[in-house]
PDB file of N, CA and C in Angstrom:
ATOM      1  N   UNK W   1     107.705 184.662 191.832  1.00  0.00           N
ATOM      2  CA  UNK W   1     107.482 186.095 191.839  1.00  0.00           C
ATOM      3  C   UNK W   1     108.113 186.718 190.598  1.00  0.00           C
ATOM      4  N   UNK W   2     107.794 188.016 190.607  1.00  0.00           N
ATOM      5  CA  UNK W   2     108.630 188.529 189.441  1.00  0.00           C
ATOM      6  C   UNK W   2     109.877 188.436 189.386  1.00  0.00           C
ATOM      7  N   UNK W   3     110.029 189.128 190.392  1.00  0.00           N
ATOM      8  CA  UNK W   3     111.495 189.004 190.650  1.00  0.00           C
ATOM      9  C   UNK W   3     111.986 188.126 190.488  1.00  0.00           C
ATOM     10  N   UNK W   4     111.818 186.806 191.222  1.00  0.00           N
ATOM     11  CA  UNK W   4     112.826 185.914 190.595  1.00  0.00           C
ATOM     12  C   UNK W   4     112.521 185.555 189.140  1.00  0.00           C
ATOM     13  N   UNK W   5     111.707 185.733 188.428  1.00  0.00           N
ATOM     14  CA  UNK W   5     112.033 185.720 187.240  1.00  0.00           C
ATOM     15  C   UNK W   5     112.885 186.640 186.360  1.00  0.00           C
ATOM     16  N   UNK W   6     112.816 188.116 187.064  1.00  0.00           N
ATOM     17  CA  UNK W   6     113.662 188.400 186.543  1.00  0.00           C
ATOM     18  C   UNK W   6     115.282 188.096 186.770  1.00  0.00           C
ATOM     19  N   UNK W   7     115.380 188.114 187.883  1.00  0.00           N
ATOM     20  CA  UNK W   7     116.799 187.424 188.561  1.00  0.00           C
ATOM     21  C   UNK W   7     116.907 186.477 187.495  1.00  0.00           C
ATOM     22  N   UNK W   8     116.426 184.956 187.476  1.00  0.00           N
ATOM     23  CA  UNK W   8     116.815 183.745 187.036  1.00  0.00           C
ATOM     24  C   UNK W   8     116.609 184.283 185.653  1.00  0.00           C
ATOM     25  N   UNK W   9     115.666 184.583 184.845  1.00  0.00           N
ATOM     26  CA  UNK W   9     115.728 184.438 183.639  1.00  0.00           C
ATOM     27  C   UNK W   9     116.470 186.095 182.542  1.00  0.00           C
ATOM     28  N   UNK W  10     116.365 186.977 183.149  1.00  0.00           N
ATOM     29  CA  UNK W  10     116.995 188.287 182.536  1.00  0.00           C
ATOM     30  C   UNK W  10     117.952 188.264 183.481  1.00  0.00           C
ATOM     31  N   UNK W  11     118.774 188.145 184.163  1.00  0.00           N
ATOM     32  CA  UNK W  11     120.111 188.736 184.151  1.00  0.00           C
ATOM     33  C   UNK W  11     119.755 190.346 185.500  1.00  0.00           C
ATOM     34  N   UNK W  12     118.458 190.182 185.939  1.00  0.00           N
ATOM     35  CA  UNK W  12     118.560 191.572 186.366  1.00  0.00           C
ATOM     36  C   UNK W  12     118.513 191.087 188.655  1.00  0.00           C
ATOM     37  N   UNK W  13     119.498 191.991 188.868  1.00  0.00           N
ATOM     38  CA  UNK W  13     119.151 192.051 190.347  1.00  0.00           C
ATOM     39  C   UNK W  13     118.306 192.654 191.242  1.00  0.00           C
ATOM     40  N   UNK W  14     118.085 192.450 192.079  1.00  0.00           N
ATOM     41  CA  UNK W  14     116.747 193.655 193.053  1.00  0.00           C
ATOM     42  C   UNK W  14     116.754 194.884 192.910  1.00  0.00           C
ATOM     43  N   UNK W  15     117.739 195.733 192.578  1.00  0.00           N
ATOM     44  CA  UNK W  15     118.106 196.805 192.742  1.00  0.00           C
ATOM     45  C   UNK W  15     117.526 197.641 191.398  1.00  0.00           C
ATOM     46  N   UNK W  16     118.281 196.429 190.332  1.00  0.00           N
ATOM     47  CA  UNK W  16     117.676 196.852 188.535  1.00  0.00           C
ATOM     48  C   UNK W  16     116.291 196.400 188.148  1.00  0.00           C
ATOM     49  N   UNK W  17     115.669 195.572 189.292  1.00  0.00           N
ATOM     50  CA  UNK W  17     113.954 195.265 188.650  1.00  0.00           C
ATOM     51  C   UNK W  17     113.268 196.242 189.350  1.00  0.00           C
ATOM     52  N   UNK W  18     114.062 197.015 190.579  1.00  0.00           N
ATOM     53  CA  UNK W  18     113.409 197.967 191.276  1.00  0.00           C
ATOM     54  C   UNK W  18     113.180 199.412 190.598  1.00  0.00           C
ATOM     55  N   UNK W  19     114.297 199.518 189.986  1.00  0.00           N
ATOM     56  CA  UNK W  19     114.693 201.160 189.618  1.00  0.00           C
ATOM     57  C   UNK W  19     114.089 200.753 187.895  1.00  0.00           C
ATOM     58  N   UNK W  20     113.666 199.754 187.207  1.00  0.00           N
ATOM     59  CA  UNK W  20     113.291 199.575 185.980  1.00  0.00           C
ATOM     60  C   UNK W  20     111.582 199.345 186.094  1.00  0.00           C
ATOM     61  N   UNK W  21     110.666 199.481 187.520  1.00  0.00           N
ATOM     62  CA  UNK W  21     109.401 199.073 187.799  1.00  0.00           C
ATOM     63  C   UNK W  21     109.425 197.599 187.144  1.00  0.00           C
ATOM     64  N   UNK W  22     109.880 196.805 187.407  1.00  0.00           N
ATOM     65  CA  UNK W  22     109.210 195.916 186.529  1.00  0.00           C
ATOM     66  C   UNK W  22     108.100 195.104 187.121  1.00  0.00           C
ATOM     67  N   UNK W  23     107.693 195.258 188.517  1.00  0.00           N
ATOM     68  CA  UNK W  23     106.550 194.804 189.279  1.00  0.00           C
ATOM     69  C   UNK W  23     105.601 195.543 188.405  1.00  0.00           C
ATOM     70  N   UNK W  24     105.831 196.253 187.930  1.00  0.00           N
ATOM     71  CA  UNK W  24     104.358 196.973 187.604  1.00  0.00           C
ATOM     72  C   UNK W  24     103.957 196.100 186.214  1.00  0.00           C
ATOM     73  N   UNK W  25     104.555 194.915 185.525  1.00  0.00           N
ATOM     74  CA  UNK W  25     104.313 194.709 184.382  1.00  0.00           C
ATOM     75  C   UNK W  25     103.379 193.869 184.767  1.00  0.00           C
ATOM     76  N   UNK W  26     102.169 193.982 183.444  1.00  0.00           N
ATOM     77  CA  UNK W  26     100.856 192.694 183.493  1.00  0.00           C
ATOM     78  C   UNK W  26     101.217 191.996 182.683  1.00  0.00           C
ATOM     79  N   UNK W  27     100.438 191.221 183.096  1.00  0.00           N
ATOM     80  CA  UNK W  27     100.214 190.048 182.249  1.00  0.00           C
ATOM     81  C   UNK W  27     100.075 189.839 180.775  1.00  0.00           C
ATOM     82  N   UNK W  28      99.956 191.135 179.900  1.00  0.00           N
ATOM     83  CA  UNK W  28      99.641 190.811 178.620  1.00  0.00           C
ATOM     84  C   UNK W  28     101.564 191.477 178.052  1.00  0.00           C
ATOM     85  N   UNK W  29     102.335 191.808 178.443  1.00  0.00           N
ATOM     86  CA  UNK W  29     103.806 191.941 178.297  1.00  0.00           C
ATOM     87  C   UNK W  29     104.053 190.722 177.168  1.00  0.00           C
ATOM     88  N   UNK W  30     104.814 191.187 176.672  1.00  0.00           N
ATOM     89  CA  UNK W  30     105.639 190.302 176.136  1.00  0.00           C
ATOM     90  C   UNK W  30     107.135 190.359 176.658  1.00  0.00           C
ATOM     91  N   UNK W  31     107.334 189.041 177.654  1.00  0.00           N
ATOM     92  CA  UNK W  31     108.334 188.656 178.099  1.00  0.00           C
ATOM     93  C   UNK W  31     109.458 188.324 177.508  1.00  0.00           C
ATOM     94  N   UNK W  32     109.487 188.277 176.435  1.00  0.00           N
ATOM     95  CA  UNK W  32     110.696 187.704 175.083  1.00  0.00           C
ATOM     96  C   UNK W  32     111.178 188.709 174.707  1.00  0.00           C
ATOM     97  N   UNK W  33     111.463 189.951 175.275  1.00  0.00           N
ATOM     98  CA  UNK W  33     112.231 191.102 174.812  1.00  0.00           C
ATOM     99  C   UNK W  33     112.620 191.340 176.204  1.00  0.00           C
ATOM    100  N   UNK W  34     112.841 190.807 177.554  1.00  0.00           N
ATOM    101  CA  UNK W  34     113.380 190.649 178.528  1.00  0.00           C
ATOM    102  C   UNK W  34     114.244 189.855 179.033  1.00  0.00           C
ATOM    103  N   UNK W  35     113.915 188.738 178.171  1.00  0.00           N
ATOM    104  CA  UNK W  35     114.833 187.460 178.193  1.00  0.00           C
ATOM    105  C   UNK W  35     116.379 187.736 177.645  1.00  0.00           C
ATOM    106  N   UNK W  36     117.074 186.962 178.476  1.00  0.00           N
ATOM    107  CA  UNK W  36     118.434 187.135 178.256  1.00  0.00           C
ATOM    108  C   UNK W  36     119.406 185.977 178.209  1.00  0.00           C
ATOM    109  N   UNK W  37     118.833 185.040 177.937  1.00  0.00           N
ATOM    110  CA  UNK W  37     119.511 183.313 177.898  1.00  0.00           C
ATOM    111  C   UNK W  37     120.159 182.967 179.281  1.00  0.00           C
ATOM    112  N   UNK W  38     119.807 183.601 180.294  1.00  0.00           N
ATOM    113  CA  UNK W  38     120.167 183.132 181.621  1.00  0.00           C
ATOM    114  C   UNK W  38     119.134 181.938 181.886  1.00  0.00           C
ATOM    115  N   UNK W  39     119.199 180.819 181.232  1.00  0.00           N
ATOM    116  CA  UNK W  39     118.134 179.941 181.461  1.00  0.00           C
ATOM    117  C   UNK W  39     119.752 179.017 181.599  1.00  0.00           C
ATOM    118  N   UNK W  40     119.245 177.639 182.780  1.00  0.00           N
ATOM    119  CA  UNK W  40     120.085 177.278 183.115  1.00  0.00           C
ATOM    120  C   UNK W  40     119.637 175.515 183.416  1.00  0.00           C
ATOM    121  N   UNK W  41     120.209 174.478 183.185  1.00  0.00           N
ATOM    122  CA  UNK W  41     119.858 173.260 182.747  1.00  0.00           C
ATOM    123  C   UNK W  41     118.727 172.705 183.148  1.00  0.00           C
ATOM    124  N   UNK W  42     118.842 173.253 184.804  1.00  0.00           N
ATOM    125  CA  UNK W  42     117.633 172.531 185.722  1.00  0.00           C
ATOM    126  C   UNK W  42     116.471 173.154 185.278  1.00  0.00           C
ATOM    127  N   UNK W  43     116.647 174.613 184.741  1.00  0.00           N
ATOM    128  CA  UNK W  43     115.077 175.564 184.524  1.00  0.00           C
ATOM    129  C   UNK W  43     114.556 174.374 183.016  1.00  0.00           C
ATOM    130  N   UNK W  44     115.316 173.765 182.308  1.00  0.00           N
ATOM    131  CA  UNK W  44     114.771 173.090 181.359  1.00  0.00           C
ATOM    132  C   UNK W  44     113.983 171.798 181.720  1.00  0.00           C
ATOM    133  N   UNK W  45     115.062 170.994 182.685  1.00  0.00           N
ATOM    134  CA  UNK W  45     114.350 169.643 183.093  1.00  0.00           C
ATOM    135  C   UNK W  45     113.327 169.662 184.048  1.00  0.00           C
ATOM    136  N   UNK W  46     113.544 170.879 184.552  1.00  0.00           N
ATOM    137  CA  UNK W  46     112.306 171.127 185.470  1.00  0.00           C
ATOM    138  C   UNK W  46     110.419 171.175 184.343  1.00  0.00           C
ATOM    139  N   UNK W  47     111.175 172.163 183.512  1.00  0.00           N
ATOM    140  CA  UNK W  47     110.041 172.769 182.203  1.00  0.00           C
ATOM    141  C   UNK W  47     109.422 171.043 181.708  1.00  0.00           C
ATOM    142  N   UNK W  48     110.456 170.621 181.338  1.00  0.00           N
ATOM    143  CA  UNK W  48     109.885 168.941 180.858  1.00  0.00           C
ATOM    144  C   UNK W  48     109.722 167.798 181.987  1.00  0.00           C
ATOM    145  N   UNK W  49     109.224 168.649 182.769  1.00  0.00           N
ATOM    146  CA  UNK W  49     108.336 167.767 183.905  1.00  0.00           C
ATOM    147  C   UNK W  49     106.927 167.466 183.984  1.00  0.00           C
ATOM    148  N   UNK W  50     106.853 168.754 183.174  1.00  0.00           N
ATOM    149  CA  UNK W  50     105.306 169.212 182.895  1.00  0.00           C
ATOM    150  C   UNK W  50     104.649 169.300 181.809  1.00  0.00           C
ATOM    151  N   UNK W  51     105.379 169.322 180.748  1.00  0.00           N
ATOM    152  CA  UNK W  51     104.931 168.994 179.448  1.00  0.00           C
ATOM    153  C   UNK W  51     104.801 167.933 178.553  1.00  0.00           C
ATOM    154  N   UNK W  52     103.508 168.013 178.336  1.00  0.00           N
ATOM    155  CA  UNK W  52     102.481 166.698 177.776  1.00  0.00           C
ATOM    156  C   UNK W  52     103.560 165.760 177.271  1.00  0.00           C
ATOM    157  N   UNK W  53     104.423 166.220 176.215  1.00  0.00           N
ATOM    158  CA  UNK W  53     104.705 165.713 175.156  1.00  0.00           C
ATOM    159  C   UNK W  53     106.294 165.157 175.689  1.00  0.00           C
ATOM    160  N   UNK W  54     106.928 165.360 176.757  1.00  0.00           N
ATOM    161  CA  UNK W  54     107.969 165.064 177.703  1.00  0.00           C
ATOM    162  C   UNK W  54     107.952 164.426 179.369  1.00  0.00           C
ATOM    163  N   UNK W  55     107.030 164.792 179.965  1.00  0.00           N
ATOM    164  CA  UNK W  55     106.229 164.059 181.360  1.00  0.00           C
ATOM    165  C   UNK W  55     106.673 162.824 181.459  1.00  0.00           C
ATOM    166  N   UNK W  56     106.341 162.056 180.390  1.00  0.00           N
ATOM    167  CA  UNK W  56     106.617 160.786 180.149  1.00  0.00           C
ATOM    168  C   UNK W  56     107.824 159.574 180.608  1.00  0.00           C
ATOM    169  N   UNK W  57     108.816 161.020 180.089  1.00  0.00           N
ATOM    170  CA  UNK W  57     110.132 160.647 180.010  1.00  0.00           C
ATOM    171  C   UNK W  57     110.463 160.273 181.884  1.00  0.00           C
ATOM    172  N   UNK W  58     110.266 160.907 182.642  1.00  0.00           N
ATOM    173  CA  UNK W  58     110.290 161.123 184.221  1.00  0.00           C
ATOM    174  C   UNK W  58     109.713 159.740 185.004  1.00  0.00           C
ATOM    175  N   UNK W  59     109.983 159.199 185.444  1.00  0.00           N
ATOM    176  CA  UNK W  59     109.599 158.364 186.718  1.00  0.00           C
ATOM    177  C   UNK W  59     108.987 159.439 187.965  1.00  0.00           C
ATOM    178  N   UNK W  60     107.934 158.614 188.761  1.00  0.00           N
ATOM    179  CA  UNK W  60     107.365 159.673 189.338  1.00  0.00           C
ATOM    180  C   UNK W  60     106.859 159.899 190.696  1.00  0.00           C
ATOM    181  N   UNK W  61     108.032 158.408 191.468  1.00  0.00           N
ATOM    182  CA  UNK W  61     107.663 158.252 192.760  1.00  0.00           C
ATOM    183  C   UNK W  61     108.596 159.267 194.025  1.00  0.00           C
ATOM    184  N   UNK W  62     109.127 159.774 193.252  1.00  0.00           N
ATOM    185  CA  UNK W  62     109.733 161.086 194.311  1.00  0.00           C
ATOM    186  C   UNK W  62     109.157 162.344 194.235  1.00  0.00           C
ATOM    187  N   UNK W  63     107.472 162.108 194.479  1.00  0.00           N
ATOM    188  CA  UNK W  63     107.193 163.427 194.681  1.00  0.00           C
ATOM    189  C   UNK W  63     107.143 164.228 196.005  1.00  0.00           C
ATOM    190  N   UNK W  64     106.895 165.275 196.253  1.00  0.00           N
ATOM    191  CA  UNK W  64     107.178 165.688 197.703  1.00  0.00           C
ATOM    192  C   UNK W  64     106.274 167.199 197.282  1.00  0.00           C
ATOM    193  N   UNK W  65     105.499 166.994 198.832  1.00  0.00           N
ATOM    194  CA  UNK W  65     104.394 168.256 199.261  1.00  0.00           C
ATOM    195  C   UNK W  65     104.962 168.688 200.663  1.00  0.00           C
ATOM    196  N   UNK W  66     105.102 169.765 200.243  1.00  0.00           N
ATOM    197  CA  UNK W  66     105.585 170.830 201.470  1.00  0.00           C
ATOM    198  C   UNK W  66     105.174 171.926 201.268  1.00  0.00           C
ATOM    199  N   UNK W  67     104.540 172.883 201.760  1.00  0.00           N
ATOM    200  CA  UNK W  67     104.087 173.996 202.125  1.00  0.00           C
ATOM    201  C   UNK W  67     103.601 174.798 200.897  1.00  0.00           C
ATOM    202  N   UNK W  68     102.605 173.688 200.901  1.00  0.00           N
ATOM    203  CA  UNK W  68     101.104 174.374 199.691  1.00  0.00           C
ATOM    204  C   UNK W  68     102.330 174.044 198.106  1.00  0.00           C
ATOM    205  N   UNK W  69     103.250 173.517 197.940  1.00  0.00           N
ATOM    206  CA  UNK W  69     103.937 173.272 196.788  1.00  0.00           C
ATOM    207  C   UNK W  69     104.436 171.793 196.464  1.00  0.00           C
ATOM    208  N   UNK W  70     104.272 171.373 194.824  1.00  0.00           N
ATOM    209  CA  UNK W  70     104.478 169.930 195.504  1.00  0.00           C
ATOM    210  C   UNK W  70     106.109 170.060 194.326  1.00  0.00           C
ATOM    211  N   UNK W  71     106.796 169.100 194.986  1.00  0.00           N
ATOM    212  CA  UNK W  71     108.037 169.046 194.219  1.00  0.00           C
ATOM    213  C   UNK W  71     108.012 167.227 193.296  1.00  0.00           C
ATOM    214  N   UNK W  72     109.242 167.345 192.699  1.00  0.00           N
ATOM    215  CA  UNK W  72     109.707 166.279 192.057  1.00  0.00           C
ATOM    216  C   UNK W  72     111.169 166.256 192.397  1.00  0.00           C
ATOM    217  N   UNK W  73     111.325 165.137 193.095  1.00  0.00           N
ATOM    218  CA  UNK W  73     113.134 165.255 193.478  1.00  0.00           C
ATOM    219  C   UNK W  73     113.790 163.913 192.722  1.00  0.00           C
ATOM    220  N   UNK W  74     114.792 164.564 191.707  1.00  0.00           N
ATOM    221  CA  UNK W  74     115.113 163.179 190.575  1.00  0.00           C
ATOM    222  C   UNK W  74     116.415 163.492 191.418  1.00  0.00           C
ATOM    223  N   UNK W  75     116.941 162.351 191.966  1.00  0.00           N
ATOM    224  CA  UNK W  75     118.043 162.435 193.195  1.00  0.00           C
ATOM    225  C   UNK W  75     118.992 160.949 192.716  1.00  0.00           C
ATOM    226  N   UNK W  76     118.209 159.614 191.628  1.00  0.00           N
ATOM    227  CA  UNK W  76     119.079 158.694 191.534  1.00  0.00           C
ATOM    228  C   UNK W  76     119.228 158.419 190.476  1.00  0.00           C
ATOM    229  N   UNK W  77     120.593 157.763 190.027  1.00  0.00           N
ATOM    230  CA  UNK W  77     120.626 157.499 189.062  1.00  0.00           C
ATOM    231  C   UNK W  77     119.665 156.862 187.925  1.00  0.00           C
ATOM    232  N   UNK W  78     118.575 156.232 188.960  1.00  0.00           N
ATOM    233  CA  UNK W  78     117.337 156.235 187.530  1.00  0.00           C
ATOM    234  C   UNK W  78     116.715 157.380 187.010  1.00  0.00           C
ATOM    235  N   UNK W  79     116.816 157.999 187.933  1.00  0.00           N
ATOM    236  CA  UNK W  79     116.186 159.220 187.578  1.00  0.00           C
ATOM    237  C   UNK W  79     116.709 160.237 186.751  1.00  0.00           C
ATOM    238  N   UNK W  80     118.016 159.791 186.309  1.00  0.00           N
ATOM    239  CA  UNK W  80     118.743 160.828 184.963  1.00  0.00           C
ATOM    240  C   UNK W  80     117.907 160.886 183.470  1.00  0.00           C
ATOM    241  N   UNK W  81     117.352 161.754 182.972  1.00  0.00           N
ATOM    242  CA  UNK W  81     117.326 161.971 181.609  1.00  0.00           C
ATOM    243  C   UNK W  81     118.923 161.918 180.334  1.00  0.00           C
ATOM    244  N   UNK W  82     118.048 160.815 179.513  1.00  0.00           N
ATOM    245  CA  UNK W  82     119.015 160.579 178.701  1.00  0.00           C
ATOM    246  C   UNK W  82     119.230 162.224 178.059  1.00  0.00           C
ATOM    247  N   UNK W  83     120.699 162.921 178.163  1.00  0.00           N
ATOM    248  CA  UNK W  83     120.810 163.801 177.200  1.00  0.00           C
ATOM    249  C   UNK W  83     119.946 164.263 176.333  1.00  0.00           C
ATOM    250  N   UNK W  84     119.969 162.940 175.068  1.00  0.00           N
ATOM    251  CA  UNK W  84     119.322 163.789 173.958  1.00  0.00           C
ATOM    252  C   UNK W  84     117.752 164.639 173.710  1.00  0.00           C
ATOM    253  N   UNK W  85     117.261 163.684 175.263  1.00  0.00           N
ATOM    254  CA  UNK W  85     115.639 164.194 175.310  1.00  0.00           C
ATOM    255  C   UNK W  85     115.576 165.884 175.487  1.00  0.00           C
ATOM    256  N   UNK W  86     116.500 166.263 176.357  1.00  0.00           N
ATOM    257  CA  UNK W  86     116.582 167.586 176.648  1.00  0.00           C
ATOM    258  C   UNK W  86     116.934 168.545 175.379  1.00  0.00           C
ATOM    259  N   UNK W  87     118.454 167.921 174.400  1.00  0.00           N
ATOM    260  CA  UNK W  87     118.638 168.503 173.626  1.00  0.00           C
ATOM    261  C   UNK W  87     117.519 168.360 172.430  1.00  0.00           C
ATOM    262  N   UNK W  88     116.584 167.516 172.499  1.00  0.00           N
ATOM    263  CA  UNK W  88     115.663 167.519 171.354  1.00  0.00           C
ATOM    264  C   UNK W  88     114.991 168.764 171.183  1.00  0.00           C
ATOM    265  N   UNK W  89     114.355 168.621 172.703  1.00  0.00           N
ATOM    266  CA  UNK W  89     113.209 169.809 172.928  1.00  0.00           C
ATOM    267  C   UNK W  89     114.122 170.681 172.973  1.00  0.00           C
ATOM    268  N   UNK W  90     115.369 171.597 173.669  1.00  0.00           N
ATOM    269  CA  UNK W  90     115.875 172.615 173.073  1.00  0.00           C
ATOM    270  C   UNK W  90     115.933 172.921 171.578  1.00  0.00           C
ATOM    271  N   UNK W  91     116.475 171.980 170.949  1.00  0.00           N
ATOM    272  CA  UNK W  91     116.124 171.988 169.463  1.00  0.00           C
ATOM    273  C   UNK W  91     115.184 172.387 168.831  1.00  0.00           C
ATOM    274  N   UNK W  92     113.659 171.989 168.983  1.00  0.00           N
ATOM    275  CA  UNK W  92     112.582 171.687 168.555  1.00  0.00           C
ATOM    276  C   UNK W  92     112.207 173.198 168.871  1.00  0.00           C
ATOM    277  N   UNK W  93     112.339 173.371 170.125  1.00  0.00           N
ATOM    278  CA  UNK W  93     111.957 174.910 170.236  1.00  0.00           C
ATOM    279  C   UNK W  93     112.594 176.125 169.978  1.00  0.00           C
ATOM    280  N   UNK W  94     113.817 176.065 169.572  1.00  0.00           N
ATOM    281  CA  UNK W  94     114.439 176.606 168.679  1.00  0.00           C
ATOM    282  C   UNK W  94     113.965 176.806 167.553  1.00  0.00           C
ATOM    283  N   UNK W  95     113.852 175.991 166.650  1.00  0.00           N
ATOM    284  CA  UNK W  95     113.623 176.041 165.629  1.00  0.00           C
ATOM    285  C   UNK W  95     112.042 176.171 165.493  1.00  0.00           C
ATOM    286  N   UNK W  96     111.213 176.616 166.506  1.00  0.00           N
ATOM    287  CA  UNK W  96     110.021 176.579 166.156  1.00  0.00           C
ATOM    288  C   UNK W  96     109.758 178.646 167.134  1.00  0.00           C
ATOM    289  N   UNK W  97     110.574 178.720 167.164  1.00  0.00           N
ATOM    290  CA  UNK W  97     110.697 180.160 167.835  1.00  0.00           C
ATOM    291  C   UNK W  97     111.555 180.977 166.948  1.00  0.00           C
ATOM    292  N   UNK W  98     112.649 180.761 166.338  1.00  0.00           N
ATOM    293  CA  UNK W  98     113.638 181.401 165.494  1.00  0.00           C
ATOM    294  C   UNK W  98     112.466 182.268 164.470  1.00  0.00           C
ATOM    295  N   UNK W  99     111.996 181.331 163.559  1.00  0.00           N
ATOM    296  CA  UNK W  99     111.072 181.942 162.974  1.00  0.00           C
ATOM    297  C   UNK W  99     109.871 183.791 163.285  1.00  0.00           C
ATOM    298  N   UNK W 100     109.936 183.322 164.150  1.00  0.00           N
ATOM    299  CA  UNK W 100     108.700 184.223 164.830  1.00  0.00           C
ATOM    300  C   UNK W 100     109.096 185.352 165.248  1.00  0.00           C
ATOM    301  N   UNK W 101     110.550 185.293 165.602  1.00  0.00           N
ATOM    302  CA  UNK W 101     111.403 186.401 165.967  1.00  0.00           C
ATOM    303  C   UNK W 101     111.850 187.387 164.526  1.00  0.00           C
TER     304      UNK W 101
END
């Protein structure tokens, strides 16, 4: 929902996405002037679960479907990402966003 995006990723509570409308925002927003670096380790390894170019990295027999949503539960030690994969792509997108700003 919005909300929790705004919660998890801006820094804002029910009270401040309420009294700021931010339900009312569409889809063509630019979300990058809302953002507030409240992004937090799992919102990353979660992000490179799904992307082409990182998927890879994941083993993929703990998936789990529950209520119309399907999950990925990395729960064992095989299932750790080496560090640097994460810090790459932080990197990479850093430096491919710095610019643009």
């Amino acid at each position: 929902s919005k909300l929790w995006f705004f919660e998890t990723f801006c820094g804002e509570d029910a009270s401040t996405f309420a009294s700021r409308g931010r339900d009312a925002l569409g889809e063509s927003v630019d979300i990058t002037t809302y953002l507030t670096g409240h992004v937090k380790p799992y919102d990353v390894l979660a992000l490179m679960t799904v992307l082409p170019q990182t998927e890879v990295l994941f083993a993929r027999p703990a998936a789990l479907a529950r209520e119309n949503a399907n999950s990925l539960l990395l729960l064992t030690a095989e299932d750790t990402l080496q560090a640097e994969h994460a810090m790459d792509l932080l990197r990479d997108t850093y430096h491919e966003v710095l610019p643009a700003i």
